[in-house]
Amino acid sequence: RATQRQIEKDFSVMQTTTNDLVERSKSGRGVDKEDAIQSIDSMLTRVENLKRKVSTLRASVRDTNVSNY
């Protein structure tokens, strides 16, 4: 459950960051190129970490299911 909450939190942060970038670009305030790159890099890092967590979680579930048989 803790892993699921962390995954949901990470997705929420990525969604908020994406929405912020989109809104700033639409509002005419503009988005500084370096800020955009930094935000995207941060989101990519989160996605990579999520991928690792999900893989670990899937392996754990698979091992639990196998041991139940």
mmJSON file of the N, C-alpha and C atoms, coordinates in Angstrom:
{"data_MODEL":{"atom_site":{
"group_PDB":["ATOM","ATOM","ATOM","ATOM","ATOM","ATOM","ATOM","ATOM","ATOM","ATOM","ATOM","ATOM","ATOM","ATOM","ATOM","ATOM","ATOM","ATOM","ATOM","ATOM","ATOM","ATOM","ATOM","ATOM","ATOM","ATOM","ATOM","ATOM","ATOM","ATOM","ATOM","ATOM","ATOM","ATOM","ATOM","ATOM","ATOM","ATOM","ATOM","ATOM","ATOM","ATOM","ATOM","ATOM","ATOM","ATOM","ATOM","ATOM","ATOM","ATOM","ATOM","ATOM","ATOM","ATOM","ATOM","ATOM","ATOM","ATOM","ATOM","ATOM","ATOM","ATOM","ATOM","ATOM","ATOM","ATOM","ATOM","ATOM","ATOM","ATOM","ATOM","ATOM","ATOM","ATOM","ATOM","ATOM","ATOM","ATOM","ATOM","ATOM","ATOM","ATOM","ATOM","ATOM","ATOM","ATOM","ATOM","ATOM","ATOM","ATOM","ATOM","ATOM","ATOM","ATOM","ATOM","ATOM","ATOM","ATOM","ATOM","ATOM","ATOM","ATOM","ATOM","ATOM","ATOM","ATOM","ATOM","ATOM","ATOM","ATOM","ATOM","ATOM","ATOM","ATOM","ATOM","ATOM","ATOM","ATOM","ATOM","ATOM","ATOM","ATOM","ATOM","ATOM","ATOM","ATOM","ATOM","ATOM","ATOM","ATOM","ATOM","ATOM","ATOM","ATOM","ATOM","ATOM","ATOM","ATOM","ATOM","ATOM","ATOM","ATOM","ATOM","ATOM","ATOM","ATOM","ATOM","ATOM","ATOM","ATOM","ATOM","ATOM","ATOM","ATOM","ATOM","ATOM","ATOM","ATOM","ATOM","ATOM","ATOM","ATOM","ATOM","ATOM","ATOM","ATOM","ATOM","ATOM","ATOM","ATOM","ATOM","ATOM","ATOM","ATOM","ATOM","ATOM","ATOM","ATOM","ATOM","ATOM","ATOM","ATOM","ATOM","ATOM","ATOM","ATOM","ATOM","ATOM","ATOM","ATOM","ATOM","ATOM","ATOM","ATOM","ATOM","ATOM","ATOM","ATOM","ATOM","ATOM","ATOM","ATOM","ATOM","ATOM","ATOM","ATOM","ATOM"],
"id":[1,2,3,4,5,6,7,8,9,10,11,12,13,14,15,16,17,18,19,20,21,22,23,24,25,26,27,28,29,30,31,32,33,34,35,36,37,38,39,40,41,42,43,44,45,46,47,48,49,50,51,52,53,54,55,56,57,58,59,60,61,62,63,64,65,66,67,68,69,70,71,72,73,74,75,76,77,78,79,80,81,82,83,84,85,86,87,88,89,90,91,92,93,94,95,96,97,98,99,100,101,102,103,104,105,106,107,108,109,110,111,112,113,114,115,116,117,118,119,120,121,122,123,124,125,126,127,128,129,130,131,132,133,134,135,136,137,138,139,140,141,142,143,144,145,146,147,148,149,150,151,152,153,154,155,156,157,158,159,160,161,162,163,164,165,166,167,168,169,170,171,172,173,174,175,176,177,178,179,180,181,182,183,184,185,186,187,188,189,190,191,192,193,194,195,196,197,198,199,200,201,202,203,204,205,206,207],
"type_symbol":["N","C","C","N","C","C","N","C","C","N","C","C","N","C","C","N","C","C","N","C","C","N","C","C","N","C","C","N","C","C","N","C","C","N","C","C","N","C","C","N","C","C","N","C","C","N","C","C","N","C","C","N","C","C","N","C","C","N","C","C","N","C","C","N","C","C","N","C","C","N","C","C","N","C","C","N","C","C","N","C","C","N","C","C","N","C","C","N","C","C","N","C","C","N","C","C","N","C","C","N","C","C","N","C","C","N","C","C","N","C","C","N","C","C","N","C","C","N","C","C","N","C","C","N","C","C","N","C","C","N","C","C","N","C","C","N","C","C","N","C","C","N","C","C","N","C","C","N","C","C","N","C","C","N","C","C","N","C","C","N","C","C","N","C","C","N","C","C","N","C","C","N","C","C","N","C","C","N","C","C","N","C","C","N","C","C","N","C","C","N","C","C","N","C","C","N","C","C","N","C","C","N","C","C","N","C","C"],
"label_atom_id":["N","CA","C","N","CA","C","N","CA","C","N","CA","C","N","CA","C","N","CA","C","N","CA","C","N","CA","C","N","CA","C","N","CA","C","N","CA","C","N","CA","C","N","CA","C","N","CA","C","N","CA","C","N","CA","C","N","CA","C","N","CA","C","N","CA","C","N","CA","C","N","CA","C","N","CA","C","N","CA","C","N","CA","C","N","CA","C","N","CA","C","N","CA","C","N","CA","C","N","CA","C","N","CA","C","N","CA","C","N","CA","C","N","CA","C","N","CA","C","N","CA","C","N","CA","C","N","CA","C","N","CA","C","N","CA","C","N","CA","C","N","CA","C","N","CA","C","N","CA","C","N","CA","C","N","CA","C","N","CA","C","N","CA","C","N","CA","C","N","CA","C","N","CA","C","N","CA","C","N","CA","C","N","CA","C","N","CA","C","N","CA","C","N","CA","C","N","CA","C","N","CA","C","N","CA","C","N","CA","C","N","CA","C","N","CA","C","N","CA","C","N","CA","C","N","CA","C","N","CA","C","N","CA","C","N","CA","C","N","CA","C"],
"label_alt_id":[null,null,null,null,null,null,null,null,null,null,null,null,null,null,null,null,null,null,null,null,null,null,null,null,null,null,null,null,null,null,null,null,null,null,null,null,null,null,null,null,null,null,null,null,null,null,null,null,null,null,null,null,null,null,null,null,null,null,null,null,null,null,null,null,null,null,null,null,null,null,null,null,null,null,null,null,null,null,null,null,null,null,null,null,null,null,null,null,null,null,null,null,null,null,null,null,null,null,null,null,null,null,null,null,null,null,null,null,null,null,null,null,null,null,null,null,null,null,null,null,null,null,null,null,null,null,null,null,null,null,null,null,null,null,null,null,null,null,null,null,null,null,null,null,null,null,null,null,null,null,null,null,null,null,null,null,null,null,null,null,null,null,null,null,null,null,null,null,null,null,null,null,null,null,null,null,null,null,null,null,null,null,null,null,null,null,null,null,null,null,null,null,null,null,null,null,null,null,null,null,null,null,null,null,null,null,null],
"label_comp_id":["ARG","ARG","ARG","ALA","ALA","ALA","THR","THR","THR","GLN","GLN","GLN","ARG","ARG","ARG","GLN","GLN","GLN","ILE","ILE","ILE","GLU","GLU","GLU","LYS","LYS","LYS","ASP","ASP","ASP","PHE","PHE","PHE","SER","SER","SER","VAL","VAL","VAL","MET","MET","MET","GLN","GLN","GLN","THR","THR","THR","THR","THR","THR","THR","THR","THR","ASN","ASN","ASN","ASP","ASP","ASP","LEU","LEU","LEU","VAL","VAL","VAL","GLU","GLU","GLU","ARG","ARG","ARG","SER","SER","SER","LYS","LYS","LYS","SER","SER","SER","GLY","GLY","GLY","ARG","ARG","ARG","GLY","GLY","GLY","VAL","VAL","VAL","ASP","ASP","ASP","LYS","LYS","LYS","GLU","GLU","GLU","ASP","ASP","ASP","ALA","ALA","ALA","ILE","ILE","ILE","GLN","GLN","GLN","SER","SER","SER","ILE","ILE","ILE","ASP","ASP","ASP","SER","SER","SER","MET","MET","MET","LEU","LEU","LEU","THR","THR","THR","ARG","ARG","ARG","VAL","VAL","VAL","GLU","GLU","GLU","ASN","ASN","ASN","LEU","LEU","LEU","LYS","LYS","LYS","ARG","ARG","ARG","LYS","LYS","LYS","VAL","VAL","VAL","SER","SER","SER","THR","THR","THR","LEU","LEU","LEU","ARG","ARG","ARG","ALA","ALA","ALA","SER","SER","SER","VAL","VAL","VAL","ARG","ARG","ARG","ASP","ASP","ASP","THR","THR","THR","ASN","ASN","ASN","VAL","VAL","VAL","SER","SER","SER","ASN","ASN","ASN","TYR","TYR","TYR"],
"label_asym_id":["A","A","A","A","A","A","A","A","A","A","A","A","A","A","A","A","A","A","A","A","A","A","A","A","A","A","A","A","A","A","A","A","A","A","A","A","A","A","A","A","A","A","A","A","A","A","A","A","A","A","A","A","A","A","A","A","A","A","A","A","A","A","A","A","A","A","A","A","A","A","A","A","A","A","A","A","A","A","A","A","A","A","A","A","A","A","A","A","A","A","A","A","A","A","A","A","A","A","A","A","A","A","A","A","A","A","A","A","A","A","A","A","A","A","A","A","A","A","A","A","A","A","A","A","A","A","A","A","A","A","A","A","A","A","A","A","A","A","A","A","A","A","A","A","A","A","A","A","A","A","A","A","A","A","A","A","A","A","A","A","A","A","A","A","A","A","A","A","A","A","A","A","A","A","A","A","A","A","A","A","A","A","A","A","A","A","A","A","A","A","A","A","A","A","A","A","A","A","A","A","A","A","A","A","A","A","A"],
"label_entity_id":["1","1","1","1","1","1","1","1","1","1","1","1","1","1","1","1","1","1","1","1","1","1","1","1","1","1","1","1","1","1","1","1","1","1","1","1","1","1","1","1","1","1","1","1","1","1","1","1","1","1","1","1","1","1","1","1","1","1","1","1","1","1","1","1","1","1","1","1","1","1","1","1","1","1","1","1","1","1","1","1","1","1","1","1","1","1","1","1","1","1","1","1","1","1","1","1","1","1","1","1","1","1","1","1","1","1","1","1","1","1","1","1","1","1","1","1","1","1","1","1","1","1","1","1","1","1","1","1","1","1","1","1","1","1","1","1","1","1","1","1","1","1","1","1","1","1","1","1","1","1","1","1","1","1","1","1","1","1","1","1","1","1","1","1","1","1","1","1","1","1","1","1","1","1","1","1","1","1","1","1","1","1","1","1","1","1","1","1","1","1","1","1","1","1","1","1","1","1","1","1","1","1","1","1","1","1","1"],
"label_seq_id":[1,1,1,2,2,2,3,3,3,4,4,4,5,5,5,6,6,6,7,7,7,8,8,8,9,9,9,10,10,10,11,11,11,12,12,12,13,13,13,14,14,14,15,15,15,16,16,16,17,17,17,18,18,18,19,19,19,20,20,20,21,21,21,22,22,22,23,23,23,24,24,24,25,25,25,26,26,26,27,27,27,28,28,28,29,29,29,30,30,30,31,31,31,32,32,32,33,33,33,34,34,34,35,35,35,36,36,36,37,37,37,38,38,38,39,39,39,40,40,40,41,41,41,42,42,42,43,43,43,44,44,44,45,45,45,46,46,46,47,47,47,48,48,48,49,49,49,50,50,50,51,51,51,52,52,52,53,53,53,54,54,54,55,55,55,56,56,56,57,57,57,58,58,58,59,59,59,60,60,60,61,61,61,62,62,62,63,63,63,64,64,64,65,65,65,66,66,66,67,67,67,68,68,68,69,69,69],
"pdbx_PDB_ins_code":[null,null,null,null,null,null,null,null,null,null,null,null,null,null,null,null,null,null,null,null,null,null,null,null,null,null,null,null,null,null,null,null,null,null,null,null,null,null,null,null,null,null,null,null,null,null,null,null,null,null,null,null,null,null,null,null,null,null,null,null,null,null,null,null,null,null,null,null,null,null,null,null,null,null,null,null,null,null,null,null,null,null,null,null,null,null,null,null,null,null,null,null,null,null,null,null,null,null,null,null,null,null,null,null,null,null,null,null,null,null,null,null,null,null,null,null,null,null,null,null,null,null,null,null,null,null,null,null,null,null,null,null,null,null,null,null,null,null,null,null,null,null,null,null,null,null,null,null,null,null,null,null,null,null,null,null,null,null,null,null,null,null,null,null,null,null,null,null,null,null,null,null,null,null,null,null,null,null,null,null,null,null,null,null,null,null,null,null,null,null,null,null,null,null,null,null,null,null,null,null,null,null,null,null,null,null,null],
"Cartn_x":[0.816,0.0,0.859,1.939,2.815,3.382,3.723,4.247,3.195,1.963,0.87,0.664,0.7,0.546,1.679,2.893,4.041,3.911,3.457,3.259,2.203,1.095,0.051,0.57,1.374,1.95,2.857,3.701,4.61,3.84,2.786,1.96,1.312,0.857,0.222,1.205,2.416,3.443,3.751,3.865,4.145,2.994,1.78,0.62,0.572,0.835,0.849,1.934,3.102,4.204,3.865,3.306,2.916,1.856,0.84,-0.224,0.318,1.249,1.858,2.606,3.381,4.108,3.146,2.088,1.109,0.415,-0.015,-0.712,0.194,1.446,2.365,2.599,2.669,2.91,1.677,0.479,-0.757,-1.058,-0.637,-1.025,-0.257,0.756,1.554,2.717,2.749,3.887,5.143,4.913,6.045,6.695,7.462,8.182,9.652,10.451,11.889,12.385,13.191,13.658,14.359,15.201,15.936,14.996,13.988,13.007,12.23,11.845,11.102,11.955,13.198,14.104,14.293,14.469,14.659,13.402,12.229,10.977,10.812,11.102,10.968,11.98,13.205,14.209,13.76,13.182,12.682,11.573,10.672,9.585,10.13,11.121,11.72,12.357,13.012,13.615,12.534,11.421,10.316,9.745,9.607,9.081,10.015,11.309,12.274,12.173,12.033,11.89,10.582,9.513,8.237,8.341,9.011,9.177,9.901,10.934,11.677,10.795,10.027,9.149,8.08,7.484,6.445,7.029,8.211,8.86,9.124,9.589,9.841,8.543,7.506,6.211,5.65,5.752,5.25,5.991,7.307,8.099,7.677,7.42,6.992,5.637,4.714,3.393,3.508,4.33,4.52,5.096,6.1,6.712,5.712,4.866,3.842,2.84,2.418,1.456,2.029,3.283,3.922,4.043,4.4,4.572,3.229,2.136,0.815,0.344,0.982,0.555,1.33],
"Cartn_y":[-1.2,0.0,1.262,1.235,2.408,2.7,1.644,1.82,2.424,1.965,2.5,3.983,4.367,5.785,6.617,6.089,6.813,6.966,5.93,5.984,7.033,7.035,8.029,9.445,9.612,10.923,11.379,10.481,10.832,11.206,10.453,10.794,12.163,12.447,13.734,14.881,14.713,15.749,15.967,14.881,15.011,15.701,15.366,15.991,17.486,17.836,19.239,20.005,19.426,20.069,20.28,19.255,19.351,20.429,20.409,21.412,22.825,22.985,24.292,24.785,23.913,24.291,24.7,23.932,24.222,25.556,25.761,27.002,28.226,28.103,29.239,29.543,28.516,28.759,29.372,29.015,29.544,30.961,31.284,32.549,33.745,33.486,34.59,34.946,34.353,34.593,33.96,32.969,32.274,31.311,30.45,29.46,29.593,29.86,29.93,28.555,28.544,27.285,26.422,27.024,26.253,25.697,26.484,25.993,24.81,24.924,23.835,22.572,22.727,21.573,20.939,21.767,21.252,20.507,21.065,20.409,19.071,19.051,17.805,16.771,17.199,16.269,15.681,16.524,16.059,15.03,15.307,14.353,13.038,13.106,11.881,11.043,11.711,11.002,10.307,11.01,10.405,9.205,9.316,8.201,7.005,7.254,6.156,5.496,6.308,5.76,4.985,5.512,4.798,3.462,3.453,2.212,1.171,1.61,0.708,0.201,1.102,0.709,-0.278,-0.002,-0.888,-2.257,-2.272,-3.555,-4.351,-3.671,-4.328,-4.843,-4.02,-4.413,-5.61,-5.583,-6.706,-7.995,-7.896,-9.077,-9.605,-8.702,-9.097,-9.801,-9.263,-9.874,-11.237,-11.304,-12.563,-13.612,-13.235,-14.173,-14.617,-13.687,-14.027,-14.999,-14.755,-15.643,-17.033,-17.109,-18.405,-19.175,-18.48,-19.168,-19.616,-19.035,-19.445,-20.743,-21.199,-22.421,-23.599],
"Cartn_z":[0.0,0.0,0.0,0.723,0.771,-0.608,-1.326,-2.686,-3.583,-3.457,-4.268,-3.987,-2.729,-2.375,-2.955,-2.9,-3.442,-4.949,-5.622,-7.074,-7.407,-6.667,-6.901,-6.654,-5.622,-5.315,-6.454,-6.944,-8.037,-9.297,-9.6,-10.768,-10.587,-9.389,-9.103,-9.298,-8.818,-8.983,-10.459,-11.216,-12.65,-13.368,-13.005,-13.636,-13.313,-12.07,-11.671,-12.413,-12.528,-13.227,-14.695,-15.313,-16.721,-16.908,-16.062,-16.162,-15.969,-15.047,-14.805,-16.042,-16.656,-17.872,-18.988,-19.153,-20.196,-19.925,-18.69,-18.347,-18.517,-18.096,-18.268,-19.73,-20.555,-21.984,-22.651,-22.178,-22.749,-22.273,-21.061,-20.451,-20.996,-21.768,-22.287,-21.38,-20.196,-19.306,-19.885,-20.695,-21.303,-20.339,-20.898,-20.112,-20.473,-19.468,-19.687,-20.146,-21.183,-21.762,-20.716,-19.91,-18.901,-17.832,-17.438,-16.465,-17.029,-18.298,-18.935,-19.001,-19.391,-19.479,-18.109,-17.096,-15.743,-15.268,-15.552,-15.161,-15.874,-17.154,-17.923,-17.453,-17.188,-16.659,-15.325,-14.488,-13.195,-13.383,-14.326,-14.586,-15.141,-16.007,-16.551,-15.44,-14.514,-13.38,-12.56,-12.341,-11.593,-12.332,-13.647,-14.439,-14.345,-14.428,-14.31,-12.935,-11.891,-10.547,-10.404,-10.996,-10.963,-11.681,-12.798,-13.553,-12.695,-12.001,-11.13,-9.993,-9.377,-8.272,-8.735,-9.885,-10.402,-10.736,-11.325,-11.635,-10.369,-9.342,-8.062,-7.457,-7.529,-6.998,-7.745,-9.067,-9.873,-9.535,-9.37,-9.017,-7.654,-6.734,-5.396,-5.442,-6.208,-6.341,-7.012,-8.063,-8.772,-7.82,-7.022,-6.082,-5.018,-4.572,-3.583,-4.172,-5.399,-6.055,-6.273,-6.644,-6.879,-5.574,-4.498,-3.209,-2.615,-3.079,-2.579,-3.198,-4.239,-4.915,-4.485],
"occupancy":[1.0,1.0,1.0,1.0,1.0,1.0,1.0,1.0,1.0,1.0,1.0,1.0,1.0,1.0,1.0,1.0,1.0,1.0,1.0,1.0,1.0,1.0,1.0,1.0,1.0,1.0,1.0,1.0,1.0,1.0,1.0,1.0,1.0,1.0,1.0,1.0,1.0,1.0,1.0,1.0,1.0,1.0,1.0,1.0,1.0,1.0,1.0,1.0,1.0,1.0,1.0,1.0,1.0,1.0,1.0,1.0,1.0,1.0,1.0,1.0,1.0,1.0,1.0,1.0,1.0,1.0,1.0,1.0,1.0,1.0,1.0,1.0,1.0,1.0,1.0,1.0,1.0,1.0,1.0,1.0,1.0,1.0,1.0,1.0,1.0,1.0,1.0,1.0,1.0,1.0,1.0,1.0,1.0,1.0,1.0,1.0,1.0,1.0,1.0,1.0,1.0,1.0,1.0,1.0,1.0,1.0,1.0,1.0,1.0,1.0,1.0,1.0,1.0,1.0,1.0,1.0,1.0,1.0,1.0,1.0,1.0,1.0,1.0,1.0,1.0,1.0,1.0,1.0,1.0,1.0,1.0,1.0,1.0,1.0,1.0,1.0,1.0,1.0,1.0,1.0,1.0,1.0,1.0,1.0,1.0,1.0,1.0,1.0,1.0,1.0,1.0,1.0,1.0,1.0,1.0,1.0,1.0,1.0,1.0,1.0,1.0,1.0,1.0,1.0,1.0,1.0,1.0,1.0,1.0,1.0,1.0,1.0,1.0,1.0,1.0,1.0,1.0,1.0,1.0,1.0,1.0,1.0,1.0,1.0,1.0,1.0,1.0,1.0,1.0,1.0,1.0,1.0,1.0,1.0,1.0,1.0,1.0,1.0,1.0,1.0,1.0,1.0,1.0,1.0,1.0,1.0,1.0],
"B_iso_or_equiv":[0.0,0.0,0.0,0.0,0.0,0.0,0.0,0.0,0.0,0.0,0.0,0.0,0.0,0.0,0.0,0.0,0.0,0.0,0.0,0.0,0.0,0.0,0.0,0.0,0.0,0.0,0.0,0.0,0.0,0.0,0.0,0.0,0.0,0.0,0.0,0.0,0.0,0.0,0.0,0.0,0.0,0.0,0.0,0.0,0.0,0.0,0.0,0.0,0.0,0.0,0.0,0.0,0.0,0.0,0.0,0.0,0.0,0.0,0.0,0.0,0.0,0.0,0.0,0.0,0.0,0.0,0.0,0.0,0.0,0.0,0.0,0.0,0.0,0.0,0.0,0.0,0.0,0.0,0.0,0.0,0.0,0.0,0.0,0.0,0.0,0.0,0.0,0.0,0.0,0.0,0.0,0.0,0.0,0.0,0.0,0.0,0.0,0.0,0.0,0.0,0.0,0.0,0.0,0.0,0.0,0.0,0.0,0.0,0.0,0.0,0.0,0.0,0.0,0.0,0.0,0.0,0.0,0.0,0.0,0.0,0.0,0.0,0.0,0.0,0.0,0.0,0.0,0.0,0.0,0.0,0.0,0.0,0.0,0.0,0.0,0.0,0.0,0.0,0.0,0.0,0.0,0.0,0.0,0.0,0.0,0.0,0.0,0.0,0.0,0.0,0.0,0.0,0.0,0.0,0.0,0.0,0.0,0.0,0.0,0.0,0.0,0.0,0.0,0.0,0.0,0.0,0.0,0.0,0.0,0.0,0.0,0.0,0.0,0.0,0.0,0.0,0.0,0.0,0.0,0.0,0.0,0.0,0.0,0.0,0.0,0.0,0.0,0.0,0.0,0.0,0.0,0.0,0.0,0.0,0.0,0.0,0.0,0.0,0.0,0.0,0.0,0.0,0.0,0.0,0.0,0.0,0.0],
"pdbx_formal_charge":[null,null,null,null,null,null,null,null,null,null,null,null,null,null,null,null,null,null,null,null,null,null,null,null,null,null,null,null,null,null,null,null,null,null,null,null,null,null,null,null,null,null,null,null,null,null,null,null,null,null,null,null,null,null,null,null,null,null,null,null,null,null,null,null,null,null,null,null,null,null,null,null,null,null,null,null,null,null,null,null,null,null,null,null,null,null,null,null,null,null,null,null,null,null,null,null,null,null,null,null,null,null,null,null,null,null,null,null,null,null,null,null,null,null,null,null,null,null,null,null,null,null,null,null,null,null,null,null,null,null,null,null,null,null,null,null,null,null,null,null,null,null,null,null,null,null,null,null,null,null,null,null,null,null,null,null,null,null,null,null,null,null,null,null,null,null,null,null,null,null,null,null,null,null,null,null,null,null,null,null,null,null,null,null,null,null,null,null,null,null,null,null,null,null,null,null,null,null,null,null,null,null,null,null,null,null,null],
"auth_seq_id":[1,1,1,2,2,2,3,3,3,4,4,4,5,5,5,6,6,6,7,7,7,8,8,8,9,9,9,10,10,10,11,11,11,12,12,12,13,13,13,14,14,14,15,15,15,16,16,16,17,17,17,18,18,18,19,19,19,20,20,20,21,21,21,22,22,22,23,23,23,24,24,24,25,25,25,26,26,26,27,27,27,28,28,28,29,29,29,30,30,30,31,31,31,32,32,32,33,33,33,34,34,34,35,35,35,36,36,36,37,37,37,38,38,38,39,39,39,40,40,40,41,41,41,42,42,42,43,43,43,44,44,44,45,45,45,46,46,46,47,47,47,48,48,48,49,49,49,50,50,50,51,51,51,52,52,52,53,53,53,54,54,54,55,55,55,56,56,56,57,57,57,58,58,58,59,59,59,60,60,60,61,61,61,62,62,62,63,63,63,64,64,64,65,65,65,66,66,66,67,67,67,68,68,68,69,69,69],
"auth_comp_id":["ARG","ARG","ARG","ALA","ALA","ALA","THR","THR","THR","GLN","GLN","GLN","ARG","ARG","ARG","GLN","GLN","GLN","ILE","ILE","ILE","GLU","GLU","GLU","LYS","LYS","LYS","ASP","ASP","ASP","PHE","PHE","PHE","SER","SER","SER","VAL","VAL","VAL","MET","MET","MET","GLN","GLN","GLN","THR","THR","THR","THR","THR","THR","THR","THR","THR","ASN","ASN","ASN","ASP","ASP","ASP","LEU","LEU","LEU","VAL","VAL","VAL","GLU","GLU","GLU","ARG","ARG","ARG","SER","SER","SER","LYS","LYS","LYS","SER","SER","SER","GLY","GLY","GLY","ARG","ARG","ARG","GLY","GLY","GLY","VAL","VAL","VAL","ASP","ASP","ASP","LYS","LYS","LYS","GLU","GLU","GLU","ASP","ASP","ASP","ALA","ALA","ALA","ILE","ILE","ILE","GLN","GLN","GLN","SER","SER","SER","ILE","ILE","ILE","ASP","ASP","ASP","SER","SER","SER","MET","MET","MET","LEU","LEU","LEU","THR","THR","THR","ARG","ARG","ARG","VAL","VAL","VAL","GLU","GLU","GLU","ASN","ASN","ASN","LEU","LEU","LEU","LYS","LYS","LYS","ARG","ARG","ARG","LYS","LYS","LYS","VAL","VAL","VAL","SER","SER","SER","THR","THR","THR","LEU","LEU","LEU","ARG","ARG","ARG","ALA","ALA","ALA","SER","SER","SER","VAL","VAL","VAL","ARG","ARG","ARG","ASP","ASP","ASP","THR","THR","THR","ASN","ASN","ASN","VAL","VAL","VAL","SER","SER","SER","ASN","ASN","ASN","TYR","TYR","TYR"],
"auth_asym_id":["A","A","A","A","A","A","A","A","A","A","A","A","A","A","A","A","A","A","A","A","A","A","A","A","A","A","A","A","A","A","A","A","A","A","A","A","A","A","A","A","A","A","A","A","A","A","A","A","A","A","A","A","A","A","A","A","A","A","A","A","A","A","A","A","A","A","A","A","A","A","A","A","A","A","A","A","A","A","A","A","A","A","A","A","A","A","A","A","A","A","A","A","A","A","A","A","A","A","A","A","A","A","A","A","A","A","A","A","A","A","A","A","A","A","A","A","A","A","A","A","A","A","A","A","A","A","A","A","A","A","A","A","A","A","A","A","A","A","A","A","A","A","A","A","A","A","A","A","A","A","A","A","A","A","A","A","A","A","A","A","A","A","A","A","A","A","A","A","A","A","A","A","A","A","A","A","A","A","A","A","A","A","A","A","A","A","A","A","A","A","A","A","A","A","A","A","A","A","A","A","A","A","A","A","A","A","A"],
"auth_atom_id":["N","CA","C","N","CA","C","N","CA","C","N","CA","C","N","CA","C","N","CA","C","N","CA","C","N","CA","C","N","CA","C","N","CA","C","N","CA","C","N","CA","C","N","CA","C","N","CA","C","N","CA","C","N","CA","C","N","CA","C","N","CA","C","N","CA","C","N","CA","C","N","CA","C","N","CA","C","N","CA","C","N","CA","C","N","CA","C","N","CA","C","N","CA","C","N","CA","C","N","CA","C","N","CA","C","N","CA","C","N","CA","C","N","CA","C","N","CA","C","N","CA","C","N","CA","C","N","CA","C","N","CA","C","N","CA","C","N","CA","C","N","CA","C","N","CA","C","N","CA","C","N","CA","C","N","CA","C","N","CA","C","N","CA","C","N","CA","C","N","CA","C","N","CA","C","N","CA","C","N","CA","C","N","CA","C","N","CA","C","N","CA","C","N","CA","C","N","CA","C","N","CA","C","N","CA","C","N","CA","C","N","CA","C","N","CA","C","N","CA","C","N","CA","C","N","CA","C","N","CA","C","N","CA","C","N","CA","C","N","CA","C"],
"pdbx_PDB_model_num":[1,1,1,1,1,1,1,1,1,1,1,1,1,1,1,1,1,1,1,1,1,1,1,1,1,1,1,1,1,1,1,1,1,1,1,1,1,1,1,1,1,1,1,1,1,1,1,1,1,1,1,1,1,1,1,1,1,1,1,1,1,1,1,1,1,1,1,1,1,1,1,1,1,1,1,1,1,1,1,1,1,1,1,1,1,1,1,1,1,1,1,1,1,1,1,1,1,1,1,1,1,1,1,1,1,1,1,1,1,1,1,1,1,1,1,1,1,1,1,1,1,1,1,1,1,1,1,1,1,1,1,1,1,1,1,1,1,1,1,1,1,1,1,1,1,1,1,1,1,1,1,1,1,1,1,1,1,1,1,1,1,1,1,1,1,1,1,1,1,1,1,1,1,1,1,1,1,1,1,1,1,1,1,1,1,1,1,1,1,1,1,1,1,1,1,1,1,1,1,1,1,1,1,1,1,1,1]
}}}
